[in-house]
Coordinates of C-alpha atoms and ligand atoms in Angstrom, one line a residue:
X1 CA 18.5 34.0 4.3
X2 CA 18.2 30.6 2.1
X3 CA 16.7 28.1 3.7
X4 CA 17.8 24.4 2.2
X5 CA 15.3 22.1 3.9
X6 CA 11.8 21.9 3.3
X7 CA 10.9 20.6 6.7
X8 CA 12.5 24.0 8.1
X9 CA 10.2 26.0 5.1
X10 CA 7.1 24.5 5.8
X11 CA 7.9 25.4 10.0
X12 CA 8.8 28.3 8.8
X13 CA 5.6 29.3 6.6
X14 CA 3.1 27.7 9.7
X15 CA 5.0 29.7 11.8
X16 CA 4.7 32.7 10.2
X17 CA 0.8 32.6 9.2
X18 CA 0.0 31.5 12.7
X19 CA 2.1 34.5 14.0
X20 CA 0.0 37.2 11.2
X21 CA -3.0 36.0 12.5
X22 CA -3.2 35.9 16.3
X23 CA -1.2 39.8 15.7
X24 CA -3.7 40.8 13.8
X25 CA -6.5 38.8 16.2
X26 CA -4.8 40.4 19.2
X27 CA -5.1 44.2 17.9
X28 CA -8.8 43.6 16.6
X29 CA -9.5 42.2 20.3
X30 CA -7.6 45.0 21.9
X31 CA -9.3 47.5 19.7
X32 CA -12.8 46.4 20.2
X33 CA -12.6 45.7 23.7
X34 CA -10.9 48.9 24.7
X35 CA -13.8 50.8 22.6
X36 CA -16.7 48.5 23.8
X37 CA -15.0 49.7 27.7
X38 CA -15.1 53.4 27.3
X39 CA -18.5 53.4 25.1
X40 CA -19.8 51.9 28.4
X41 CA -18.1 54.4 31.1
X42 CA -19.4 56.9 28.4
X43 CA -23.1 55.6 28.5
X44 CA -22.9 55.3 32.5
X45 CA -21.7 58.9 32.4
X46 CA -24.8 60.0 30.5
X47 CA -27.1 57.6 31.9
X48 CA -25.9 59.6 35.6
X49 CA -25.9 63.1 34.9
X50 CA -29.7 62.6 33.7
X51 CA -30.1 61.4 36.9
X52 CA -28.6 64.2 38.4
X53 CA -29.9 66.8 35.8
X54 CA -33.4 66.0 37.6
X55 CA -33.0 65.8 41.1
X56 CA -30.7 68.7 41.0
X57 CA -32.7 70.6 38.3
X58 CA -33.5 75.1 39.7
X59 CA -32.0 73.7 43.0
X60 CA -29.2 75.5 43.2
X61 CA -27.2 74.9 46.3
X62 CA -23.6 74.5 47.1
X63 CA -24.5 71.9 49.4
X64 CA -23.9 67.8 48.4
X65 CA -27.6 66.9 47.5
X66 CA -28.8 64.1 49.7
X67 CA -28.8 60.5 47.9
X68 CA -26.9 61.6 44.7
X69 CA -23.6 60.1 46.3
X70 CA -24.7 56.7 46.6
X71 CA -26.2 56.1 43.2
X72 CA -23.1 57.7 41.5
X73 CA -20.9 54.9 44.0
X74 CA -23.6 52.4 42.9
X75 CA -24.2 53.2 39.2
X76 CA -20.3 54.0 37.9
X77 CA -19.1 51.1 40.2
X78 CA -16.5 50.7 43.0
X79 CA -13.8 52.9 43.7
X80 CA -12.4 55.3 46.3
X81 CA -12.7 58.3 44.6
X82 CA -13.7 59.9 41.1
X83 CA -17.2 59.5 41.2
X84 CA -18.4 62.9 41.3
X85 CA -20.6 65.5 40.3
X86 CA -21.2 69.0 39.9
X87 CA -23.8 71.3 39.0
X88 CA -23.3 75.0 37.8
X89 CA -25.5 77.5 37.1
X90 CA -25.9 78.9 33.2
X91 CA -23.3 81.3 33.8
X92 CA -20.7 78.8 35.0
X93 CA -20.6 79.0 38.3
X94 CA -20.2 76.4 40.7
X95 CA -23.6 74.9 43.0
X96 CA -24.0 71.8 44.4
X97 CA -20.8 69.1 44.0
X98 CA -20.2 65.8 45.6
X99 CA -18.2 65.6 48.8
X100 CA -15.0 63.9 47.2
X101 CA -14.3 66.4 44.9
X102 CA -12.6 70.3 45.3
X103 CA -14.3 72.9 43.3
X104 CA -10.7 73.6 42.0
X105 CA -10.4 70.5 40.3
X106 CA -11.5 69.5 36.5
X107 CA -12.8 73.2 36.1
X108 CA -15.2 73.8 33.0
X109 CA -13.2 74.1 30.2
X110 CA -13.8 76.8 27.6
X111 CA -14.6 74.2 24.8
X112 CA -17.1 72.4 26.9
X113 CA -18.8 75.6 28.0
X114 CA -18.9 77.0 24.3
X115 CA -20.7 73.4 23.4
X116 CA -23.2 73.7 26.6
X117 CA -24.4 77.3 25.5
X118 CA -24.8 75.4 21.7
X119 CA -27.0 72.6 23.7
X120 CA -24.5 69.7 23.2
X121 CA -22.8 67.7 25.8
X122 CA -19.2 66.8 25.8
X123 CA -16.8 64.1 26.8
X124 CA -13.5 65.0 28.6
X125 CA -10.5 62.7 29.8
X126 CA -8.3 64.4 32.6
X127 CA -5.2 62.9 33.5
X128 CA -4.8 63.1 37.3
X129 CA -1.3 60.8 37.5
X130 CA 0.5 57.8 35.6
X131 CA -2.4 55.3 35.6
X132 CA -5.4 57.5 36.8
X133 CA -7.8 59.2 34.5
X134 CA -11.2 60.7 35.0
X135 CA -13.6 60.8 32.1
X136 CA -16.2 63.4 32.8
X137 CA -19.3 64.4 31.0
X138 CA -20.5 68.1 30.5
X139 CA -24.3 68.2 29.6
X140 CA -26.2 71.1 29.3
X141 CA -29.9 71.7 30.9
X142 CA -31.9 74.2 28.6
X143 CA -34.8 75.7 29.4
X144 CA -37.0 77.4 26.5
X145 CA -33.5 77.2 24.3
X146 CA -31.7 78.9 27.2
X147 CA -29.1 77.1 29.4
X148 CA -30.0 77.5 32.7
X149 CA -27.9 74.2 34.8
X150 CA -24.5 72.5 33.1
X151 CA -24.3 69.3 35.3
X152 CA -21.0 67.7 34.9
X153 CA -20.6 63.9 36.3
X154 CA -17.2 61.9 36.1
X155 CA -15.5 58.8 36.8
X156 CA -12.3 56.8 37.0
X157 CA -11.2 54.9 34.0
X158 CA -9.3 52.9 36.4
X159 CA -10.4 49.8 35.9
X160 CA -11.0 50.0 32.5
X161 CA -7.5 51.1 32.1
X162 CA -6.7 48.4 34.0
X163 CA -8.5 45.1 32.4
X164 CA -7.1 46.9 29.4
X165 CA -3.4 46.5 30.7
X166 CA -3.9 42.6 31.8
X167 CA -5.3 42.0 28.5
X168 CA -1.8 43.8 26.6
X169 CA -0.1 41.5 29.7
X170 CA -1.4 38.4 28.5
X171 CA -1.6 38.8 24.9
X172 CA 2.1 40.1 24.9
X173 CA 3.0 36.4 26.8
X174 CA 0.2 34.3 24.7
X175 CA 1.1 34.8 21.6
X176 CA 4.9 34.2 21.8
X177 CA 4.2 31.1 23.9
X178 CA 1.9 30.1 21.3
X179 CA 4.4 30.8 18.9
X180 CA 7.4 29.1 20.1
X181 CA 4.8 25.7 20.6
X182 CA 3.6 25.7 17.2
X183 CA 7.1 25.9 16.1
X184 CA 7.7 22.7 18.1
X185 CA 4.9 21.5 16.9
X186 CA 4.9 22.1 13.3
X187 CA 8.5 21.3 13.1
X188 CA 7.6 17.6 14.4
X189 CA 5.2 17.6 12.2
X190 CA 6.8 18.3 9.1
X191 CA 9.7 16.0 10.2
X192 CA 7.0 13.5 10.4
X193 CA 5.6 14.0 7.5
X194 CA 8.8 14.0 5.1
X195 CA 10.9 10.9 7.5
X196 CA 10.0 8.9 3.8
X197 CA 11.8 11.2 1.6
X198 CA 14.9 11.2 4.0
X199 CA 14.6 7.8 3.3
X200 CA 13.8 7.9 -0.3
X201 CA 17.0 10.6 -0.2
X202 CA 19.3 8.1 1.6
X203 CA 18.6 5.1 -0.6
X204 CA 19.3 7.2 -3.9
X205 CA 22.4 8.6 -2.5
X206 CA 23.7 4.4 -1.2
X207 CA 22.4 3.4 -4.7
X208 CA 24.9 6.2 -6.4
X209 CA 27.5 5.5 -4.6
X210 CA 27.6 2.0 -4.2
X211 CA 25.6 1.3 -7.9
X212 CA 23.7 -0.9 -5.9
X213 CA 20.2 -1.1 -8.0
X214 CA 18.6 -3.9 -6.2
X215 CA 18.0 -1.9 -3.3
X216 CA 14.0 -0.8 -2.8
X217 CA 12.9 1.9 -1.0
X218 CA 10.5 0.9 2.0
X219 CA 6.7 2.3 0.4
X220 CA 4.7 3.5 3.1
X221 CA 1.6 2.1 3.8
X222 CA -0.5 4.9 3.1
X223 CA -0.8 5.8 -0.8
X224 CA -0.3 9.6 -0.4
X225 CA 2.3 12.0 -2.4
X226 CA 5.0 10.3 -0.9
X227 CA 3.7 7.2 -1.0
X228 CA 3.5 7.2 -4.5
X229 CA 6.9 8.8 -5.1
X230 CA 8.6 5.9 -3.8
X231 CA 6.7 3.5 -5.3
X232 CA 7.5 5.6 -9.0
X233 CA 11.5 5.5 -7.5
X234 CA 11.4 1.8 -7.3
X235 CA 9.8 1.1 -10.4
X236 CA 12.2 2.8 -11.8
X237 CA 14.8 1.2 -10.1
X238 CA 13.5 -1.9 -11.2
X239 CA 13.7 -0.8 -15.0
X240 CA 17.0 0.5 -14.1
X241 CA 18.4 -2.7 -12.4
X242 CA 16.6 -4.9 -15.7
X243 CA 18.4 -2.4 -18.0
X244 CA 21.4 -3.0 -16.3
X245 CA 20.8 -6.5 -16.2
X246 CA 20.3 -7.0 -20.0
X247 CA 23.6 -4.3 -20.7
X248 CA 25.9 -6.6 -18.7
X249 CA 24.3 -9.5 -20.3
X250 CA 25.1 -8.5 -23.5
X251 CA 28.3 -7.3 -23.5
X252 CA 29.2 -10.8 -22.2
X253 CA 27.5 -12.3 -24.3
X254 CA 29.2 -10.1 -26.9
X255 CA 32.8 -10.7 -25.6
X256 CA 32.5 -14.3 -25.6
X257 CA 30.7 -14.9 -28.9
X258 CA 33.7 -12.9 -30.5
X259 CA 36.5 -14.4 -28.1
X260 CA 35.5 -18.0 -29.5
X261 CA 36.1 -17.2 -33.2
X262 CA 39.5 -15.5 -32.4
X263 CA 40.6 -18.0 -29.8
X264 CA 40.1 -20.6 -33.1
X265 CA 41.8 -18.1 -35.2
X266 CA 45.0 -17.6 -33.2
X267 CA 45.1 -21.1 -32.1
X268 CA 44.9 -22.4 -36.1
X269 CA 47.2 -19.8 -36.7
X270 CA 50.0 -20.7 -34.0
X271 CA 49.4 -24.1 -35.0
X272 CA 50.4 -23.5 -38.8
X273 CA 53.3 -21.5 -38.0
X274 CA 55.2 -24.1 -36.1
X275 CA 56.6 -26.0 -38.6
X276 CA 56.6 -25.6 -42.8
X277 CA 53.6 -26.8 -44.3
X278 CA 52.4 -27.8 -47.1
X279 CA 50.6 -25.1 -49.7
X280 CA 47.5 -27.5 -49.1
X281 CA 47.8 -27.3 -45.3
X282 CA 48.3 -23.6 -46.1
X283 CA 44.8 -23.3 -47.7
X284 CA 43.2 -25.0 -45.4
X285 CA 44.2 -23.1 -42.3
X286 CA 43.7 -20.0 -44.2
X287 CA 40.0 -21.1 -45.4
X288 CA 39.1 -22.1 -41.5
X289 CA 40.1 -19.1 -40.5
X290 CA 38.2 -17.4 -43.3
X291 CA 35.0 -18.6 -41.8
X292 CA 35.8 -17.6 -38.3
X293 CA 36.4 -14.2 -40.0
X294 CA 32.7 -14.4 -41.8
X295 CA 31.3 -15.9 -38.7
X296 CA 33.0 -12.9 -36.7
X297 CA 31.6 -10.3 -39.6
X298 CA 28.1 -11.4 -39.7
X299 CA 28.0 -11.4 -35.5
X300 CA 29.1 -7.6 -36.2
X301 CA 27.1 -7.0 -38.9
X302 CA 24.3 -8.1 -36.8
X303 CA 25.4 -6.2 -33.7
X304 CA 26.0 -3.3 -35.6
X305 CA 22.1 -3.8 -37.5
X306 CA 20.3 -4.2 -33.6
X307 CA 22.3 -1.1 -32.0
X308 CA 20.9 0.8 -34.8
X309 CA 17.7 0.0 -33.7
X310 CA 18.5 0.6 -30.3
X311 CA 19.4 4.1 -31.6
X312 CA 16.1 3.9 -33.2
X313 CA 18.2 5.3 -36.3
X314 CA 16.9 2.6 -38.7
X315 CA 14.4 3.8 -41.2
X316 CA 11.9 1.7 -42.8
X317 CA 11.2 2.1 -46.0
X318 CA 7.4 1.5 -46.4
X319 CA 5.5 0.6 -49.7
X320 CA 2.7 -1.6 -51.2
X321 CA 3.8 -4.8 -52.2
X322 CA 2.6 -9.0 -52.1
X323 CA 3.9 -10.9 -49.9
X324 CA 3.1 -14.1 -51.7
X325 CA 6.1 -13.2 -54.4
X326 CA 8.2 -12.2 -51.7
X327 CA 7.8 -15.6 -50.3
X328 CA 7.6 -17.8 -53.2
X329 CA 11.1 -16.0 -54.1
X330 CA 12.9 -16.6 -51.1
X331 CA 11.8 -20.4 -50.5
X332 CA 13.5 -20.8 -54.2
X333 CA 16.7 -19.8 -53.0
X334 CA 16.3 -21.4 -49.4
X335 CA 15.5 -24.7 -51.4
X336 CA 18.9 -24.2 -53.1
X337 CA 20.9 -24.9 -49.6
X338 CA 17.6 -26.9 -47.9
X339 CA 18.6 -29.8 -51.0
X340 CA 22.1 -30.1 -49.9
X341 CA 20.1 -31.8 -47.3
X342 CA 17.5 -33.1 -48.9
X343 CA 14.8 -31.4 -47.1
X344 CA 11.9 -30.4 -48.9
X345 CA 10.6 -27.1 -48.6
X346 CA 6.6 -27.4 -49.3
X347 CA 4.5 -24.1 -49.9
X348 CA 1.5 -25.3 -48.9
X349 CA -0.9 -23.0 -49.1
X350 CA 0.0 -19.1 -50.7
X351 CA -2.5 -16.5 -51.3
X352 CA -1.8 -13.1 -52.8
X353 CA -0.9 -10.8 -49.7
X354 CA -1.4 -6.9 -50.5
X355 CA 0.5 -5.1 -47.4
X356 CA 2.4 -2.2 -46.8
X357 CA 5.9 -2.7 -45.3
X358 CA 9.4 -3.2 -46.0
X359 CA 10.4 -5.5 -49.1
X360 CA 14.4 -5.9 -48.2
X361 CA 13.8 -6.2 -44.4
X362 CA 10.8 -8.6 -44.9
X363 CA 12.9 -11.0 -46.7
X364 CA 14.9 -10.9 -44.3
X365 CA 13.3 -11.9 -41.6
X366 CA 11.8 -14.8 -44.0
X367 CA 15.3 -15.8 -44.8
X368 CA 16.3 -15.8 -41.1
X369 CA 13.0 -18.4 -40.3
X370 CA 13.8 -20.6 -43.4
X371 CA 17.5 -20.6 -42.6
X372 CA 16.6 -21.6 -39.6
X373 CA 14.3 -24.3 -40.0
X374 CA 16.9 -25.7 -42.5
X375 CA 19.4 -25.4 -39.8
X376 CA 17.7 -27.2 -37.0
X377 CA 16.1 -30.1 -39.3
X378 CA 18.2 -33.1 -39.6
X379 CA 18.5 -34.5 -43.6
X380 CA 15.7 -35.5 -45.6
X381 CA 12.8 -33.9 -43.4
X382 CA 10.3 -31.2 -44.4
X383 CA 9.5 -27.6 -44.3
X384 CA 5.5 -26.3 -45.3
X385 CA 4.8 -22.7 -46.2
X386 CA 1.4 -21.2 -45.7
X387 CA 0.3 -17.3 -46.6
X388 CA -3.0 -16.6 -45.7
X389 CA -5.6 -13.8 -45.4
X390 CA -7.2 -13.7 -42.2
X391 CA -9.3 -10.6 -41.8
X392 CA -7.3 -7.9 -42.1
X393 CA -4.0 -9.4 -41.2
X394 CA -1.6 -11.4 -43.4
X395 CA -0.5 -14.4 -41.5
X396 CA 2.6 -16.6 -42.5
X397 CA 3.7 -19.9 -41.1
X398 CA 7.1 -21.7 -41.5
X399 CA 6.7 -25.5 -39.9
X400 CA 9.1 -27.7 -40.0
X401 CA 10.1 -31.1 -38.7
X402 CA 13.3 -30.3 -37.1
X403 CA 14.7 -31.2 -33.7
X404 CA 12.2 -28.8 -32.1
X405 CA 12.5 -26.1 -28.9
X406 CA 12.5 -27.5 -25.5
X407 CA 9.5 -25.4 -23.5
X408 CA 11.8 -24.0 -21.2
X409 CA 13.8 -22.5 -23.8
X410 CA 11.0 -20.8 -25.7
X411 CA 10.3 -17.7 -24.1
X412 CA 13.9 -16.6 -24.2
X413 CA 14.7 -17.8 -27.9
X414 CA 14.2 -14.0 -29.4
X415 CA 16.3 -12.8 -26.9
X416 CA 20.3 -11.4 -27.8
X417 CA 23.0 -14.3 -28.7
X418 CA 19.9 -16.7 -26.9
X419 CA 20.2 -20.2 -28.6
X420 CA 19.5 -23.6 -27.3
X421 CA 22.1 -25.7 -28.0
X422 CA 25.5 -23.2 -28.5
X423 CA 28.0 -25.5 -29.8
X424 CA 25.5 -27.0 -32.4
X425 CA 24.3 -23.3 -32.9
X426 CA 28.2 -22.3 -33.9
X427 CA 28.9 -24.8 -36.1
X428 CA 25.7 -24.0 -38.1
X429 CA 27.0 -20.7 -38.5
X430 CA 24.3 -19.1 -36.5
X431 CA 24.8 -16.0 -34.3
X432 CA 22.0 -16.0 -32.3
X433 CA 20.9 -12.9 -33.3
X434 CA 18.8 -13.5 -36.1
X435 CA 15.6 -13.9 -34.1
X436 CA 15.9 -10.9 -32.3
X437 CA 16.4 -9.0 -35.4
X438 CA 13.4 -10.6 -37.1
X439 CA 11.4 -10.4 -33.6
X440 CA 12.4 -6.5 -34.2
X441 CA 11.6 -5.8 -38.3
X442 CA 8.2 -7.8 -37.4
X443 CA 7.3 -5.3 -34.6
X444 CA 8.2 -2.5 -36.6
X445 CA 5.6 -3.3 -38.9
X446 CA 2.9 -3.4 -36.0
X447 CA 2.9 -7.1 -36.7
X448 CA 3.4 -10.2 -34.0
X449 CA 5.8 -12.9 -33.9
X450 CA 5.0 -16.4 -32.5
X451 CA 6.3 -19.8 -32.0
X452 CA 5.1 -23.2 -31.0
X453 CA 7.9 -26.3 -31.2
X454 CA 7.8 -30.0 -29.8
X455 CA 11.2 -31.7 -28.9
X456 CA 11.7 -34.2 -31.9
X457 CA 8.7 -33.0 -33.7
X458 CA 9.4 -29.5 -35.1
X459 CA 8.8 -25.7 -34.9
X460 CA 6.5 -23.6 -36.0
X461 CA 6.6 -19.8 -36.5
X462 CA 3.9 -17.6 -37.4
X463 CA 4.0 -13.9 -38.6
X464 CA 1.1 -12.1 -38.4
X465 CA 1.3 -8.5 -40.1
X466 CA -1.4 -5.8 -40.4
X467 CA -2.4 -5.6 -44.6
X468 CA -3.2 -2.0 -44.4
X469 CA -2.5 -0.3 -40.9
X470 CA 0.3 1.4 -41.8
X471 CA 3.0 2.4 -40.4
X472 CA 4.3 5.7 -41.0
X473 CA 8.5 5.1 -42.3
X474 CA 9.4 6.5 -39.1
X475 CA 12.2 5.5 -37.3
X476 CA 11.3 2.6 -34.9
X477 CA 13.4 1.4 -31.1
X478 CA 14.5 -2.2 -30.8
X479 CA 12.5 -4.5 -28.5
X480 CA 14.4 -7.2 -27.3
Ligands
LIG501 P1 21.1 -18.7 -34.6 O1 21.8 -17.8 -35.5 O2 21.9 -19.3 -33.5 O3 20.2 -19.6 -35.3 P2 18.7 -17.3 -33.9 O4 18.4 -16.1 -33.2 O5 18.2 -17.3 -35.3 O6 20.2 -17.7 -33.8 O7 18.0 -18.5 -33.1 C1 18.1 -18.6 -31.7 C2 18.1 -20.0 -31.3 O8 16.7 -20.5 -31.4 C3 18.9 -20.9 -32.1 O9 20.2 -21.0 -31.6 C4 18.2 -22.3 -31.9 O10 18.6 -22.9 -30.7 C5 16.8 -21.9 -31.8 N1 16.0 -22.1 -33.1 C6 15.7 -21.1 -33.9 N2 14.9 -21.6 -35.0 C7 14.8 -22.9 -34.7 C8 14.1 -24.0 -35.4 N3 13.4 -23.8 -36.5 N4 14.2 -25.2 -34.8 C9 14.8 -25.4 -33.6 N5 15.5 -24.5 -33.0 C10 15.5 -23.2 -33.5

């Protein structure tokens, strides 16, 4: 039979081991007691016919000897009969024998007689009816190595057949009354005892059915097995629900960052086709919509980059190589849009970097922060550049003085299609994705991304990368 619940396993396996081991206690019990018993009867036997071996000793008489009677009834207990005794002489014949007793009955048997003339005494157990038997003890009395008395003394196993027969009694009601209560017992117990993972059970199964993930599971106070287990089920809950969280997020985010291009594009479109236009009109709708289309590619583009990541399928492709070259090249081009308005881009301070890392991915992420910084500062202000050694890390700042971060808005900024401002955001061209895929190449290289911005003052972000831990080209999960 398969048993499906624990709580009915672990009754089950008490049950059982409790039951093993008061059988086996009862039949040691039984079995010592019942030898203890007739080891006594048999000592009292011996004890008696010494007794009677000397008083009776060359007096051979058929008459009861005087006094015998009463220290047999005293000696081998109470009774009504079956304490007896009987002397024969060393041929076999029968002498002197208690009153209760007929000579006819328990006769010298053969075997006892043939140990007498060897000098050994033996025990005998004679069954007189259902529940009465009479142990008797043959003992020889030699004299100069010839047997010359065999005194033979018995008694009635009664009551030690019957303490014997209370004890089978009570052990044969004991132990299944035991039984049955440890089963109640045990089963309360175990119900007890596993009440938390019925619980744990239930909220799992309201959670799959009703994809509810904000539900907790109540953690017992006491930090046991279970304990534990449900506190490991809600964290993981709680990762689950955040994962959820962030999935939902994004495909909305997702959905709307691409309705809002299209919604433009069909709207320009419909617009164009009402009446005949011009082949100037023409040209224009068809160049709007021609940004919408890049703005919709590069918002792919960048999807399609960061689910890569997520996949962790991206490899980088890890080699020596100065930073300082990297970054004097890109602020050239940057300066190239940063003069449409005239903003300066300043490298202030540049020091040749040796690191190990990812040439095409690194210039991207300092193209992201200088596209940025261009972005978000209104015309004629100013962007510094500093690369630095500092220890073992290579630390890079971009600063400019743009229209800053608000503080509430900083934690989030690196996070998926996160910006600030959206509408002002869009009609730079920006995604908001470009942090969180610079937040991501950064950590890839075991390096940190930071950022520290005043409203109306300007931002400031610093990459700090490791110059020689390094960064197996293995491929690397997302963070954000
Ligand atoms: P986007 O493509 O919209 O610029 P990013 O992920 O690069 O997306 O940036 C996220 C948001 O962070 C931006 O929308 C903007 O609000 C803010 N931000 C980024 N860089 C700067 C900066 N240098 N100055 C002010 N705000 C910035």
């Amino acid at each position: 039979m398969i048993i499906y619940s624990v709580r009915l396993k672990l009754t089950a396996w008490y049950v059982a081991l409790l039951g093993s081991i008061l059988i086996l206690f009862s039949f040691l019990l039984f079995f010592f007691l019942s030898k203890r018993l007739y080891e006594g009867v048999d000592n009292s036997l011996k004890i008696s016919a010494n007794v009677v071996a000397k008083t009776a000793l060359n007096r051979y008489t058929s008459a009861p000897l005087p006094g015998l009677e009463n220290f047999l009834e005293q000696f081998l207990g109470y009774g009504n009969i079956n304490k007896f005794y009987r002397i024969y002489d060393g041929s076999g014949n029968v002498g002197s024998l208690s009153k209760n007793i007929e000579p006819s009955q328990f006769p010298l048997t053969e075997e006892s007689y043939a140990k007498a003339l060897e000098g050994k005494s033996s025990y005998e157990t004679f069954t007189l009816s259902e529940n009465q038997n009479i142990r008797v003890l043959t003992r020889p009395v030699l004299r100069g190595g010839k047997l010359v008395n065999l005194i033979q003394v018995g008694t009635s196993l009664m009551a030690v057949n019957e303490t014997m027969k209370n004890l089978k009694i009570f052990l044969y009601t004991a132990v299944p009354a035991v039984l049955v209560l440890a089963t109640l017992v045990g089963g309360f117990m175990a119900r007890r005892a596993l009440r938390p993972v019925d619980k744990i059970n239930q909220t799992a199964r309201k959670i799959g059915s009703g994809a509810d993930l904000s539900r907790r599971i109540p953690v017992p106070d006491a930090q046991d097995e279970i304990g534990r287990l449900a506190q490991t089920f809600n964290e993981m809950l709680e990762r689950l629900e955040n994962f959820f969280i962030q999935v939902r997020q994004f495909s909305s985010d997702a959905s709307h960052e691409l309705r809002t291009p299209l919604t433009v594009l069909k709207g320009q479109s419909e617009l164009a086709l009402r009446k005949v236009r011009t082949p100037e009109e023409y040209q224009e709708v068809i160049s709007s919509n021609l940004e919408e289309i890049n703005y919709m590619s590069k918002i792919l583009e960048d999807l399609f980059y960061l689910s890569k990541a997520d996949e962790a399928e991206i490899r980088l492709e890890f080699k020596p190589l100065d930073l300082a070259l990297i970054t004097e090249d890109i602020c050239k081009h940057a300066e190239i849009i940063a003069s449409e308005k005239q903003i300066e881009i300043i490298i202030a301070f540049l020091e040749p970097v040796e690191i190990i890392g990812d040439a095409v991915r690194l210039r991207q992420t300092l193209w992201n922060l200088l596209n940025n910084a261009i972005k978000y500062t209104p015309n004629e202000g100013r962007i510094k550049v500093y690369l630095q050694n500092k220890n073992d890390m290579a630390v890079l700042s971009i600063e400019d003085t743009g229209i800053g971060i608000p503080k509430e808005d900083l934690d989030f900024i690196f996070n998926r299609f996160y910006r600030v401002e959206k509408s002002r955001s869009r009609t730079e061209g920006g995604s908001g994705l470009g942090l969180a895929i610079s937040k991501y190449i950064i950590e890839a290289h075991k390096g940190i991304i930071e950022v520290e911005s005043q409203v109306g003052v300007g931002t400031k972000f610093k990459i700090s990368l490791p110059k020689t831990a390094t960064t197996t080209p293995s491929p690397v999960k997302a963070v954000s």
